[in-house]
XYZ file of C-alpha atoms in Angstrom:
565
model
C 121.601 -184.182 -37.620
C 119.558 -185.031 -40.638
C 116.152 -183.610 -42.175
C 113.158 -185.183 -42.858
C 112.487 -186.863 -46.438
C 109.535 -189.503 -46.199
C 106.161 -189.162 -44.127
C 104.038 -191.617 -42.980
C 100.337 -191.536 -43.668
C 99.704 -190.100 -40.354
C 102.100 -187.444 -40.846
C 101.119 -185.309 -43.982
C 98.124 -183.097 -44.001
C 97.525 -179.499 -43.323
C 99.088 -177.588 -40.260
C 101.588 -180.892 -39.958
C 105.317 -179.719 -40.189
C 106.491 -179.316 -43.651
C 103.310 -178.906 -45.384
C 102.649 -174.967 -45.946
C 101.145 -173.541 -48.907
C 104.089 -172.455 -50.625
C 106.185 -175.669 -49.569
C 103.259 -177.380 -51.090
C 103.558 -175.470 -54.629
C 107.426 -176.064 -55.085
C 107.865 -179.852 -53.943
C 105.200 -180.836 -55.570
C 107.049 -179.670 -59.007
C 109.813 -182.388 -58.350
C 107.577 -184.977 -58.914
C 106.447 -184.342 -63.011
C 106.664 -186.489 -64.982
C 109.300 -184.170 -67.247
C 111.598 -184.412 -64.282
C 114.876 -186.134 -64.740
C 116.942 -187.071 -61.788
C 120.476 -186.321 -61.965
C 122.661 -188.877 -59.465
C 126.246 -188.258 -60.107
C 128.499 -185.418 -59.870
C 129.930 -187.233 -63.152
C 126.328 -187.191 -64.752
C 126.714 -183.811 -64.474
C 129.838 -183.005 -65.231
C 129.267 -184.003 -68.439
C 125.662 -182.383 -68.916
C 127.394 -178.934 -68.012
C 130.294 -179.898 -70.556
C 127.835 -180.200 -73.024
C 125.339 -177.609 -72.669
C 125.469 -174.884 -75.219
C 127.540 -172.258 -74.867
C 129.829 -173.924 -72.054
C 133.971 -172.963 -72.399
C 135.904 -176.055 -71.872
C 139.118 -174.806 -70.935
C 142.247 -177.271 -71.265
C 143.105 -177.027 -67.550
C 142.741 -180.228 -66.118
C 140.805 -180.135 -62.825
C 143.444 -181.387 -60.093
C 143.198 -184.713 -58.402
C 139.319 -185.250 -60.467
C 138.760 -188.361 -58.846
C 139.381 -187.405 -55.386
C 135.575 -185.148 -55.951
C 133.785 -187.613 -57.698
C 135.056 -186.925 -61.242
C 136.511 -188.156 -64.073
C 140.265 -188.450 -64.670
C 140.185 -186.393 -67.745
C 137.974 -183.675 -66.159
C 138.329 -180.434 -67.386
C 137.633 -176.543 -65.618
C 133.916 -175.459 -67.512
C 133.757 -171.712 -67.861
C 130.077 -170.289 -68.780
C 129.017 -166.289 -68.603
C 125.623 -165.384 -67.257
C 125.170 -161.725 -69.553
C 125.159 -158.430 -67.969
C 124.555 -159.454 -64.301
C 127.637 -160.217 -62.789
C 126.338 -160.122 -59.069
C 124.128 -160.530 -56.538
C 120.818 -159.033 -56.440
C 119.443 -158.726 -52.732
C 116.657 -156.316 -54.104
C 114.622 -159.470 -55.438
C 114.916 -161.048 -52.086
C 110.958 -161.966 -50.766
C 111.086 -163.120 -47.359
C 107.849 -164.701 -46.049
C 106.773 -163.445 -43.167
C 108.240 -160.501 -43.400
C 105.911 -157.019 -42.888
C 104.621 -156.040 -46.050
C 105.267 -159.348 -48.028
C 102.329 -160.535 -49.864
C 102.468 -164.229 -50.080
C 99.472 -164.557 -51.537
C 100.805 -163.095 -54.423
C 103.473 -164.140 -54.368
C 102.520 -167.918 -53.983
C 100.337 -167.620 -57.382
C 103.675 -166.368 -58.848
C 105.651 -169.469 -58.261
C 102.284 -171.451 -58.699
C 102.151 -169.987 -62.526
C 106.105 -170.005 -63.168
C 105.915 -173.820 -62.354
C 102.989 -174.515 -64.662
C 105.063 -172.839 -67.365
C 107.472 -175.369 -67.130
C 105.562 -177.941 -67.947
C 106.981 -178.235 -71.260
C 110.613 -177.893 -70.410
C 112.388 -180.985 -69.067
C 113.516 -179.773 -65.668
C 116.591 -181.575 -63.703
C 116.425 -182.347 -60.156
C 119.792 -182.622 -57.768
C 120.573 -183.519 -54.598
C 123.159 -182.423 -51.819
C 124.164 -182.350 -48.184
C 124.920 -178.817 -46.298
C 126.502 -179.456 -43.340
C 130.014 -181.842 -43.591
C 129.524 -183.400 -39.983
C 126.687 -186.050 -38.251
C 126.225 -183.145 -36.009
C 124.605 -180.962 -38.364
C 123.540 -182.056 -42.037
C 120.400 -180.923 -44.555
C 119.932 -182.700 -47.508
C 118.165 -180.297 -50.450
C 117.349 -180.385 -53.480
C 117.195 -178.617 -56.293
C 115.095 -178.350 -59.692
C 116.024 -176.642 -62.400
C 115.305 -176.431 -66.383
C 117.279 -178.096 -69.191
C 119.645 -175.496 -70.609
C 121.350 -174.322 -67.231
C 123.532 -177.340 -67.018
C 126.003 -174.987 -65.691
C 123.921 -173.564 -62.816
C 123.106 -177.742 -61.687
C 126.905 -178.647 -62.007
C 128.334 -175.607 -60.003
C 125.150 -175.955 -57.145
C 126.303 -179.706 -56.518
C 130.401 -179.115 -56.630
C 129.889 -175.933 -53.899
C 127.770 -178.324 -52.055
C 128.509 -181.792 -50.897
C 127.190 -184.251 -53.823
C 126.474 -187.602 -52.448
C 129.376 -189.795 -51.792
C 129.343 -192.840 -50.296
C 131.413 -191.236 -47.265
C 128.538 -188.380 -46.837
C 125.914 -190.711 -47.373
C 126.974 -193.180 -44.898
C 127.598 -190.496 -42.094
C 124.307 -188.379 -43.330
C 122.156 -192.040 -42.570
C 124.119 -192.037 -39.100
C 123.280 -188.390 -38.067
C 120.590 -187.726 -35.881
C 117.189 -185.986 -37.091
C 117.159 -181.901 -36.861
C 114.598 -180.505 -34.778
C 113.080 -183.753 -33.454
C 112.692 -184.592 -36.297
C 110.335 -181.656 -37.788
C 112.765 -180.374 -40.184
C 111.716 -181.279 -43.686
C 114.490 -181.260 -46.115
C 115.102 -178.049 -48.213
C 113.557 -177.589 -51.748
C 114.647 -175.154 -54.461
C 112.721 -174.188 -57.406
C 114.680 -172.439 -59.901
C 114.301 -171.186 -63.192
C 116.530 -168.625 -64.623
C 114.775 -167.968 -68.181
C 111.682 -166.845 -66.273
C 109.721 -163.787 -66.965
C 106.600 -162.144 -65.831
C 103.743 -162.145 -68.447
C 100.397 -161.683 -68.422
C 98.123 -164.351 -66.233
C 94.799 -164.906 -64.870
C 94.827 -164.119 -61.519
C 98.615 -163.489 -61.275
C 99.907 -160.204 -59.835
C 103.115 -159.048 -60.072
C 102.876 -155.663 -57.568
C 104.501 -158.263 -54.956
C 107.494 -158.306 -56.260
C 110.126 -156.174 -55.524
C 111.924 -156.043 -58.633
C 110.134 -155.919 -62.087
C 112.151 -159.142 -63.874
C 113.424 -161.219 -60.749
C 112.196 -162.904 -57.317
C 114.150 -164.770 -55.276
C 111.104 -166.247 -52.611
C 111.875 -167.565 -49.656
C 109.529 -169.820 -46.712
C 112.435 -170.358 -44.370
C 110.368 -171.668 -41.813
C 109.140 -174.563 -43.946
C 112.847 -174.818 -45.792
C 112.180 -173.980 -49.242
C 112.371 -170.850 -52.069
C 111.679 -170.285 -55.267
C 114.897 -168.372 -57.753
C 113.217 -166.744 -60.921
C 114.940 -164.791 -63.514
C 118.402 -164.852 -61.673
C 121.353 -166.567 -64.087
C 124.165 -165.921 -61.301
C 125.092 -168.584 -59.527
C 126.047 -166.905 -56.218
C 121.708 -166.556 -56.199
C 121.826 -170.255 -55.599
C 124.746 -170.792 -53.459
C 123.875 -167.894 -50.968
C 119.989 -169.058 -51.835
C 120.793 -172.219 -50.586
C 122.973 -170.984 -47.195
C 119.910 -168.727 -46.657
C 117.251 -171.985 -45.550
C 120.434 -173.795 -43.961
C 121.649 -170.770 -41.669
C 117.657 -169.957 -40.853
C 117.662 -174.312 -39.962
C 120.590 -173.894 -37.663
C 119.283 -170.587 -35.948
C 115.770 -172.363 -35.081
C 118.147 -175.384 -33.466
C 120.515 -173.663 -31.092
C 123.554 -172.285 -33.974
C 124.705 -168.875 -34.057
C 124.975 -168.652 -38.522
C 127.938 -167.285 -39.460
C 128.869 -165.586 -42.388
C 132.723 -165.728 -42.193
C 135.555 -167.812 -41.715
C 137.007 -169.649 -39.029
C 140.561 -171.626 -38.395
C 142.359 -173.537 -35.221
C 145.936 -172.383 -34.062
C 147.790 -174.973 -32.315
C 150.091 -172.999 -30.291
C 153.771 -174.660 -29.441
C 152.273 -175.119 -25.238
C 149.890 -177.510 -27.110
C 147.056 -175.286 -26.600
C 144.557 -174.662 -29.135
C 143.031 -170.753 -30.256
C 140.137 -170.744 -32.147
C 138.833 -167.715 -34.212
C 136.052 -166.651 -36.043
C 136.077 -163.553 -38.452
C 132.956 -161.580 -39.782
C 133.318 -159.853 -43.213
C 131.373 -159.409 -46.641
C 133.082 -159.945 -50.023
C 135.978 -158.366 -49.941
C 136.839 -157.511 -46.188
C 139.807 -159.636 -46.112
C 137.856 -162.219 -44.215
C 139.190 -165.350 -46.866
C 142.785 -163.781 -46.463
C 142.558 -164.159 -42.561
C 140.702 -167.559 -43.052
C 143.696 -169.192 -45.333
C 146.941 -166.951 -43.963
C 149.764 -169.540 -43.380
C 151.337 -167.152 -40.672
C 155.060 -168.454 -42.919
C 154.307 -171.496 -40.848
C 154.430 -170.304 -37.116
C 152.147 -172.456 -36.453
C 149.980 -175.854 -37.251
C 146.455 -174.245 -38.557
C 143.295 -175.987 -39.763
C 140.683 -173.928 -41.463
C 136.668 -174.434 -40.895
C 135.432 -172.595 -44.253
C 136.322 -168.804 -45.023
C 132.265 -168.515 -46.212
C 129.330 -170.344 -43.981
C 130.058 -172.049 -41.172
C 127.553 -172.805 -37.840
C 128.189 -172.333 -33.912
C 127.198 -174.820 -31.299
C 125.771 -172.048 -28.711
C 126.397 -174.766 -26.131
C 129.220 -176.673 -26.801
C 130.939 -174.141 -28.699
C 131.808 -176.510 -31.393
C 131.635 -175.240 -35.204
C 130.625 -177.196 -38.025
C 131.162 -176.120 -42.026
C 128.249 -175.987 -44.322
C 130.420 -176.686 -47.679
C 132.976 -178.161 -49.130
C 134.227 -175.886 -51.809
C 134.752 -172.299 -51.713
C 133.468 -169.617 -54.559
C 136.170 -167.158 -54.605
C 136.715 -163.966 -56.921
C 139.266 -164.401 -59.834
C 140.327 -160.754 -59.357
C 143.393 -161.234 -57.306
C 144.462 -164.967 -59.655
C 145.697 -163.535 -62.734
C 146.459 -166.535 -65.430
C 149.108 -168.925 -64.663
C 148.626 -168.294 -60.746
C 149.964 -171.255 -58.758
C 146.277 -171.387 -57.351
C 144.312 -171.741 -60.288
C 145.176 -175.531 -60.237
C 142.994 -175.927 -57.591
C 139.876 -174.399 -60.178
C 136.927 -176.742 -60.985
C 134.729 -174.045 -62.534
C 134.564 -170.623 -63.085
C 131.937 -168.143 -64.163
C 132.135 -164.259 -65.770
C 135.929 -164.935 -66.974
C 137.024 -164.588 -70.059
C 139.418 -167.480 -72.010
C 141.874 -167.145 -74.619
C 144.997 -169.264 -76.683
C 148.230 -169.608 -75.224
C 151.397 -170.268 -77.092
C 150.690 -174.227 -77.495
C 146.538 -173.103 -78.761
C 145.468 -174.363 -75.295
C 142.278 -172.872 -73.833
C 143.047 -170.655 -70.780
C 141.136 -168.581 -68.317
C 141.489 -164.909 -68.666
C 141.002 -163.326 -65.075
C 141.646 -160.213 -63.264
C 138.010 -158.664 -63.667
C 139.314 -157.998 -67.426
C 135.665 -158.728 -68.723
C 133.413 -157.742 -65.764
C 133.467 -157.131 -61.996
C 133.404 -159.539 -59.577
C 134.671 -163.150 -61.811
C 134.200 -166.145 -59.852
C 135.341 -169.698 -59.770
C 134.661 -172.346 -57.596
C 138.099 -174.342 -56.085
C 138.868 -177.187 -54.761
C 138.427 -178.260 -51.091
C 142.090 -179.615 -51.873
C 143.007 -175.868 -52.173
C 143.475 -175.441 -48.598
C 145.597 -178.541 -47.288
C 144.502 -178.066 -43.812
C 140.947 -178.316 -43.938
C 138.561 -179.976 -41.361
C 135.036 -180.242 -41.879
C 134.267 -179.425 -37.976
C 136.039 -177.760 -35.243
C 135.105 -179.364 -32.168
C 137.079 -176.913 -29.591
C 135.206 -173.592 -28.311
C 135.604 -170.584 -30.536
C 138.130 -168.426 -28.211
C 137.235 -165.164 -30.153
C 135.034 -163.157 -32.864
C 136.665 -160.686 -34.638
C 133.994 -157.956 -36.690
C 136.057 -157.127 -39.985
C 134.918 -153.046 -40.426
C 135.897 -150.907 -43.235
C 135.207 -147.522 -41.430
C 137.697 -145.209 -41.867
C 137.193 -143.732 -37.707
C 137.783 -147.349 -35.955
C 141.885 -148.261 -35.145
C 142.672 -151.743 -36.372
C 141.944 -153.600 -34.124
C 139.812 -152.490 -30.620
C 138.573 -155.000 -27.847
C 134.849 -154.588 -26.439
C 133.727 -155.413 -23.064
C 130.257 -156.298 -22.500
C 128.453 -158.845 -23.831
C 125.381 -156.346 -25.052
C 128.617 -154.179 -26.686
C 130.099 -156.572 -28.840
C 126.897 -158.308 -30.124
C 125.354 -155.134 -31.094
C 128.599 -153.778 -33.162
C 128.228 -157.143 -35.250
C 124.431 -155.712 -35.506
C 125.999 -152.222 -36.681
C 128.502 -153.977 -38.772
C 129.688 -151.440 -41.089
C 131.761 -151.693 -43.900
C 131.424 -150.940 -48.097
C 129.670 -152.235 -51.262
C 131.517 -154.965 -52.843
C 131.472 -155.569 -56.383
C 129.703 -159.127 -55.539
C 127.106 -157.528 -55.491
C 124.077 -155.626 -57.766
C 123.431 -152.078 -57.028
C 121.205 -149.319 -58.642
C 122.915 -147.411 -60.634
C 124.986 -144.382 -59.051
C 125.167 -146.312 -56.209
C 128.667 -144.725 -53.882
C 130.858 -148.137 -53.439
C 132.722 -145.965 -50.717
C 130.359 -145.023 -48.641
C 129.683 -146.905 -45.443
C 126.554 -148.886 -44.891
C 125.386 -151.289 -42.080
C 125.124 -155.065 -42.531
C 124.339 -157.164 -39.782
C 126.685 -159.386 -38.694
C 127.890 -158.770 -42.053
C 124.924 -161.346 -43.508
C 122.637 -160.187 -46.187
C 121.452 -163.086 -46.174
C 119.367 -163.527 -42.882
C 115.420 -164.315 -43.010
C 114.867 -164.228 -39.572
C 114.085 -161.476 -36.376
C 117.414 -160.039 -35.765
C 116.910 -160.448 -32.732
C 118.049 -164.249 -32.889
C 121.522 -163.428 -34.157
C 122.309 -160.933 -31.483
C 121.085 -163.168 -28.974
C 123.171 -166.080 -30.177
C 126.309 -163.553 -30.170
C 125.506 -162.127 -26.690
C 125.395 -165.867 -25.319
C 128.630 -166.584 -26.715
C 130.404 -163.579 -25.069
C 128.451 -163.821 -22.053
C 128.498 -167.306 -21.262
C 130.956 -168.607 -22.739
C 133.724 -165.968 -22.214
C 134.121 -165.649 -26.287
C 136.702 -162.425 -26.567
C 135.342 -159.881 -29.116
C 137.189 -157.583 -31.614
C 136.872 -155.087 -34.242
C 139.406 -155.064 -36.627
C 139.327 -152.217 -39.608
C 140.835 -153.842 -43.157
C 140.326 -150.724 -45.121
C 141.876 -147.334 -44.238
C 142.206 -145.321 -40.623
C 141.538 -141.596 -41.045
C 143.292 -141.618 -44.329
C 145.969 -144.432 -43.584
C 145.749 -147.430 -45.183
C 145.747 -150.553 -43.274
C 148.067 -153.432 -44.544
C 147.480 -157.343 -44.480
C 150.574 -157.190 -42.624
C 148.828 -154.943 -40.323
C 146.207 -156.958 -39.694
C 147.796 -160.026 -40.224
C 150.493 -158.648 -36.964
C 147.746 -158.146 -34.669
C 145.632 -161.455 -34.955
C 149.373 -163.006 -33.830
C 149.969 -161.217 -31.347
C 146.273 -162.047 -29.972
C 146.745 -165.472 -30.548
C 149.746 -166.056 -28.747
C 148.289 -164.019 -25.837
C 150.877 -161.573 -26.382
C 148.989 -158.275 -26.682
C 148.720 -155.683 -24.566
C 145.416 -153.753 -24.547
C 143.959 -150.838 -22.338
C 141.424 -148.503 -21.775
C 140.710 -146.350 -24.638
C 140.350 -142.758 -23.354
C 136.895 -141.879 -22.055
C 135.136 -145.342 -23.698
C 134.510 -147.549 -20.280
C 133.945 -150.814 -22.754
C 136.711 -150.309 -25.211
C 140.000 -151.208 -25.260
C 143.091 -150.370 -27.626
C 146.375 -151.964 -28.311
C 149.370 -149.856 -29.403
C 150.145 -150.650 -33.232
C 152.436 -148.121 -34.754
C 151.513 -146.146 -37.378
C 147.674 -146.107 -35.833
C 147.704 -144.279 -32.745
C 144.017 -142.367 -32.995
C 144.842 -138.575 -31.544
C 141.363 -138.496 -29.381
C 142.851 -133.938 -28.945
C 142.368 -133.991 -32.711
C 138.469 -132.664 -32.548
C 137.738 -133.621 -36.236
C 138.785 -136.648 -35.522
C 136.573 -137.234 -32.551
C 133.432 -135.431 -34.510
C 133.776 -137.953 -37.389
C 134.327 -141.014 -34.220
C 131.132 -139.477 -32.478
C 129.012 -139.569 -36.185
C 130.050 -143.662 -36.933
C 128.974 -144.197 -33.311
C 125.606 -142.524 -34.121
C 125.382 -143.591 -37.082
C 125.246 -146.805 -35.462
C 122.543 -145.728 -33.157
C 120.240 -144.767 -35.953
C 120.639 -147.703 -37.218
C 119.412 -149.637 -34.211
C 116.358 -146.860 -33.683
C 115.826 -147.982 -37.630
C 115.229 -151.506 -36.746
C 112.871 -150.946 -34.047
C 110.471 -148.770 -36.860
C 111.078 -150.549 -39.891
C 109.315 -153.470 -41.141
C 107.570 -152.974 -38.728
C 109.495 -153.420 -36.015
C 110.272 -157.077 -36.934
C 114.123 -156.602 -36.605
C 114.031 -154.435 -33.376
C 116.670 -155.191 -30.659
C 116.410 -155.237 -26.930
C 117.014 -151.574 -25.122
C 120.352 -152.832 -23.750
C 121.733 -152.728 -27.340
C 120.669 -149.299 -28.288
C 122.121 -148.240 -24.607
C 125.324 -149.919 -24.891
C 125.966 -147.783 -28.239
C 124.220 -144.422 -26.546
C 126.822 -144.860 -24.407
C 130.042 -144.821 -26.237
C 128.470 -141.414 -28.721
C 127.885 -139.675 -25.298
C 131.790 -140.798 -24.043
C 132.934 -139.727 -27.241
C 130.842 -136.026 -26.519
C 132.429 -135.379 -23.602
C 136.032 -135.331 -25.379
C-alpha cells in the first residue's frame, strides 16, 4: 500500500481528503523557495559529517555500502544538551478534548514564517518495508541539525532503488485517501512575542510536538532529541494503519521454526526497558531457526494475521554496549555518548550511560542476521511484558475482553527514555496502554483490534513479569525458559486458584502463596488499580478513551475473585 503524493485539479480544495487547515500550514512550508532537497542517504551523510559540532568517531560503519553509504563511512556522534529523553508532556493531539487548534495552528503558522530566513532541508522516506503496507513522508527541517536529517532517514527506509521499485508496485492506502505524511520540525524554536499568537495552548512552556493524525502530519518545535522524530514519525504511521484494518504495535515480534516444520509466531508488548528487544533478538543457543520482524514498531493484519515492520534500523540504548562490545560494529550513529582516545589516538565511543541516561545509537539492520521485513504467518500469541511486582512470570488469560483489556492496563515503570518532572518515583507502577505512549487515537480502536485477534483468530495471550515477583527477581533465563517451553507446546498451565480466566504454569522459584493474605491484599490493589484506571478513561478527556463495559467487568471480576480469598 502506498499514500497519496500528487492531486489532480479536481481533487484539491476544501473538505477534499488531505487538505485540513493545519495540513495546509505545514506542506505548504516544503515548497519555499529556501528549501533544499536532500536525495541521498550519502548527501547526507556527509551534511551530518560536517555540521558543527558533529564527533566523527574512527569506527568504520560495517558493510557502508550495503545502506546506501560510502565505503569509508564513519559512526557520527552529536549530543543534544540537557534533554536526554523523550518528552510526552509536549504532545498536542488534535482532536483531542481540550486541545485548542486554533491556537495551536497560529503557532506552527508563526514558527514557519520565522523560518523564512533559515535554509530548511527537506527528506524523504518509506515506513513500512513491504507492498502491503508503505507511507512515504517527509520531513523539513533547518540547516544546522544535519544530525537530526541523517539519523531520521537511516531509522527509516531512505529511497533505494529496491524500496522505490516495490513502493511504485504497492497498492494505494485507504482507497487511495491517504495523503502522504509531512513533518515540520524545528528544534531551535522558541515562543516569543506575536500578533495574534497565543501560547496558553501549549502544554509545555518551551516545546510542542503537534499532531493532525487524521490528515498525516505534525509539527516538532523546540525538541533536539531524536527519539521526538522517530517515535513522531511512528505516531502518523501507527494512527494510518489503525484507520486501515492494523492492530499498531509497539513491540517486537520473531518466527520459530520448530523441528515438525511448524512455524510459532510471537508478539511481545513492552516500553524501553521491559526486556521486550532481549526477547525480540534471543538466539535460544540455536534451538531453533528464528527470524525477527522489528523489536520496536511493527503492524498486524487483523484479517490475515500477517505482520509487516515499519523500519529498518533499530535505536537501541548504549547502556548495556560498553566500548569494544562485539555489537558496536553494527553502530551507524549514536547520540548522548561520550568519545575518547584509545591507545593508537583513535576516536572511540564512550558508553554505559557514563555522560547521561538513556545514550542511544542507531544499528544496523545487518545487526540481526535473521531479519525479514514481513511475517506473513498468523501471530500464534501476544505476550504483555509487566513490571508489577504481584503478577507470576508468566500467567495465561482466557477471554478475549480479559486479555485485551490487561494490554489496556498495561503496567509497568518509568524508563530513563524518557522526560519526567522532577521527583518523579522511577519505581512506581503506572499504566500505559498497550505499552504505547504514542497513540493519537480513541482507545477504543486498539482494544478492539486486540479483542479480534484473540477472539477470532484464536491468538493465545500472556502476561509475563520481567522485573521482580514479591521481592524476587525475575531472570532473562526465567523468562527466556518459559517463552520455550510455550513455543514448543510444552507447558503445562492450570487454573489459578479462585481466578475463572487465569491460568498459571509451575516455574520454580515463583510459586505465588494465594494463604499469604498480604500477598493477596497487594494482588487485589494491582487488580484495582487496574479498574480505576479503566473508570479513568471513561471520565477523562472527556470520555474520549472510554472502553466498552465488558472491559471494566472482565477486570471487576478478577478484584472480586481475588476478595473472596
Amino acid at each position: 500500500m502506498s499514500t497519496k503524493a500528487y492531486y489532480p485539479i479536481s481533487e484539491i480544495g476544501a473538505g477534499k481528503p488531505g487538505f485540513s487547515k493545519t495540513r495546509s500550514i505545514i506542506e505548504g512550508a516544503f515548497y519555499g523557495n529556501n528549501v533544499v532537497k536532500v536525495n541521498t542517504l550519502k548527501e547526507a551523510y556527509e551534511m551530518a559529517k560536517n555540521s558543527p559540532g558533529t564527533i566523527v568517531t574512527d569506527m568504520p560503519v560495517y558493510r557502508a555500502e550495503e545502506i546506501g553509504l560510502e565505503r569509508d563511512a564513519k559512526v557520527l556522534l552529536f549530543n543534544d544538551g540537557a534533554v536526554t529523553g523523550r518528552y510526552a508532556q509536549a504532545r498536542r493531539i488534535k482532536g483531542e478534548p481540550g486541545v485548542d487548534e486554533g491556537k495551536l495552528d497560529k503557532v506552527v503558522m508563526d514558527a514557519i514564517y520565522k523560518t523564512r530566513f533559515k535554509t530548511l532541508y527537506h527528506a524523504e522516506c518509506y515506513i513500512g518495508l513491504d507492498p502491503e503496507f508503505m507511507a512515504k513522508a517527509h520531513l523539513l527541517i533547518p540547516e544546522g541539525e544535519e544530525n537530526l536529517l541523517y539519523n531520521w532517514m537511516l531509522n527509516f527506509q531512505y529511497m533505494s532503488d529496491k524500496y522505490v521499485a516495490m513502493y511504485k508496485e504497492s497498492q494505494p492506502i485507504g482507497g487511495g485517501k491517504e495523503p502522504d505524511i509531512y513533518i515540520f520540525s524545528d528544534p531551535q524554536w522558541a515562543p516569543t512575542p506575536s500578533p495574534d499568537v497565543d501560547y496558553s495552548c501549549l502544554s509545555d512552556d518551551l516545546t510542542l510536538c503537534y499532531f493532525d493524525t487524521n490528515q498525516n502530519c505534525a509539527a516538532i518545535l523546540g525538541m533536539k532529541y531524536f527519539g521526538e522524530h522517530k517515535k513522531g514519525t511512528l505516531t502518523m504511521a501507527w494512527a494510518l494503519a489503525n484507520r486501515n484494518g492494523y492492530a499498531s504495535c509497539h513491540g517486537g515480534q520473531k518466527e520459530y521454526l520448530l523441528a515438525d516444520g511448524s512455524k510459532f509466531v510471537a508478539s511481545v508488548y513492552g516500553l524501553s526497558g521491559s526486556g521486550k528487544s532481549t526477547l525480540t533478538h534471543a538466539k535460544h543457543n540455536g534451538k531453533y531457526e528464528i527470524k525477527v520482524l522489528h523489536d520496536d514498531a511493527f503492524i498486524i493484519n487483523t484479517d490475515t494475521c500477517a505482520s509487516v515492520a515499519l523500519e529498518p534500523t533499530y535505536f537501541d540504548k548504549t547502556a548495556d554496549y560498553p566500548t569494544g562490545c562485539p555489537d558496536n560494529k553494527f553502530l551507524l550513529t549514536a547520540q548522548n555518548c561520550s568519545a575518547t582516545l584509545d591507545e593508537d589516538g583513535k576516536v572511540q565511543l564512550v558508553t554505559e550511560d557514563i555522560r547521561n541516561g538513556n545514550g542511544r545509537a542507531i544499528k544496523s539492520k545487518l545487526w540481526s542476521p535473521n531479519r525479514v521485513d514481513k511475517i506473513d504467518a498468523p501471530v500464534n500469541a501476544i505476550f504483555w511484558i509487566m513490571k508489577d511486582p504481584t503478577i507470576p512470570p508468566v500467567v495465561k488469560l482466557k477471554g478475549a475482553a480479559l486479555a485485551s483489556v490487561m494490554g489496556a492496563t498495561l503496567a509497568t515503570k518509568t524508563s530513563t527514555a524518557e522526560r519526567v518532572a522532577a521527583g518523579t518515583d522511577m519505581n512506581a507502577l503506572r499504566i500505559v496502554p498497550y505499552a504505547n505512549p504514542f497513540r493519537t487515537y480513541p482507545l477504543v480502536n486498539d482494544y478492539e483490534k486486540f479483542k479480534k485477534l484473540v477472539a477470532e483468530k484464536n491468538v493465545d495471550c500472556y502476561i509475563i513479569n520481567t522485573g521482580d515477583f514479591m521481592g524476587k527477581k525475575v531472570k532473562p533465563a526465567d523468562t527466556l525458559g518459559i517463552l520455550e517451553s510455550i513455543v514448543e507446546k510444552k507447558a503445562s498451565f492450570k487454573q489459578w486458584g479462585p481466578f475463572g480466566d487465569i491460568e498459571i504454569m509451575d516455574w520454580e522459584g515463583f510459586t505465588p502463596d494465594l494463604g499469604d493474605k498480604e500477598y493477596v491484599k497487594a494482588l487485589q490493589g494491582a487488580m484495582q488499580n487496574r479498574v480505576d484506571a479503566v473508570e479513568g478513561f471513561a471520565t477523562k478527556k472527556e470520555g474520549y478513551d472510554k472502553l466498552p463495559e465488558e472491559a471494566l467487568e472482565a477486570l471487576k471480576k478478577i478484584v472480586n475473585e481475588a476478595a473472596s480469598l
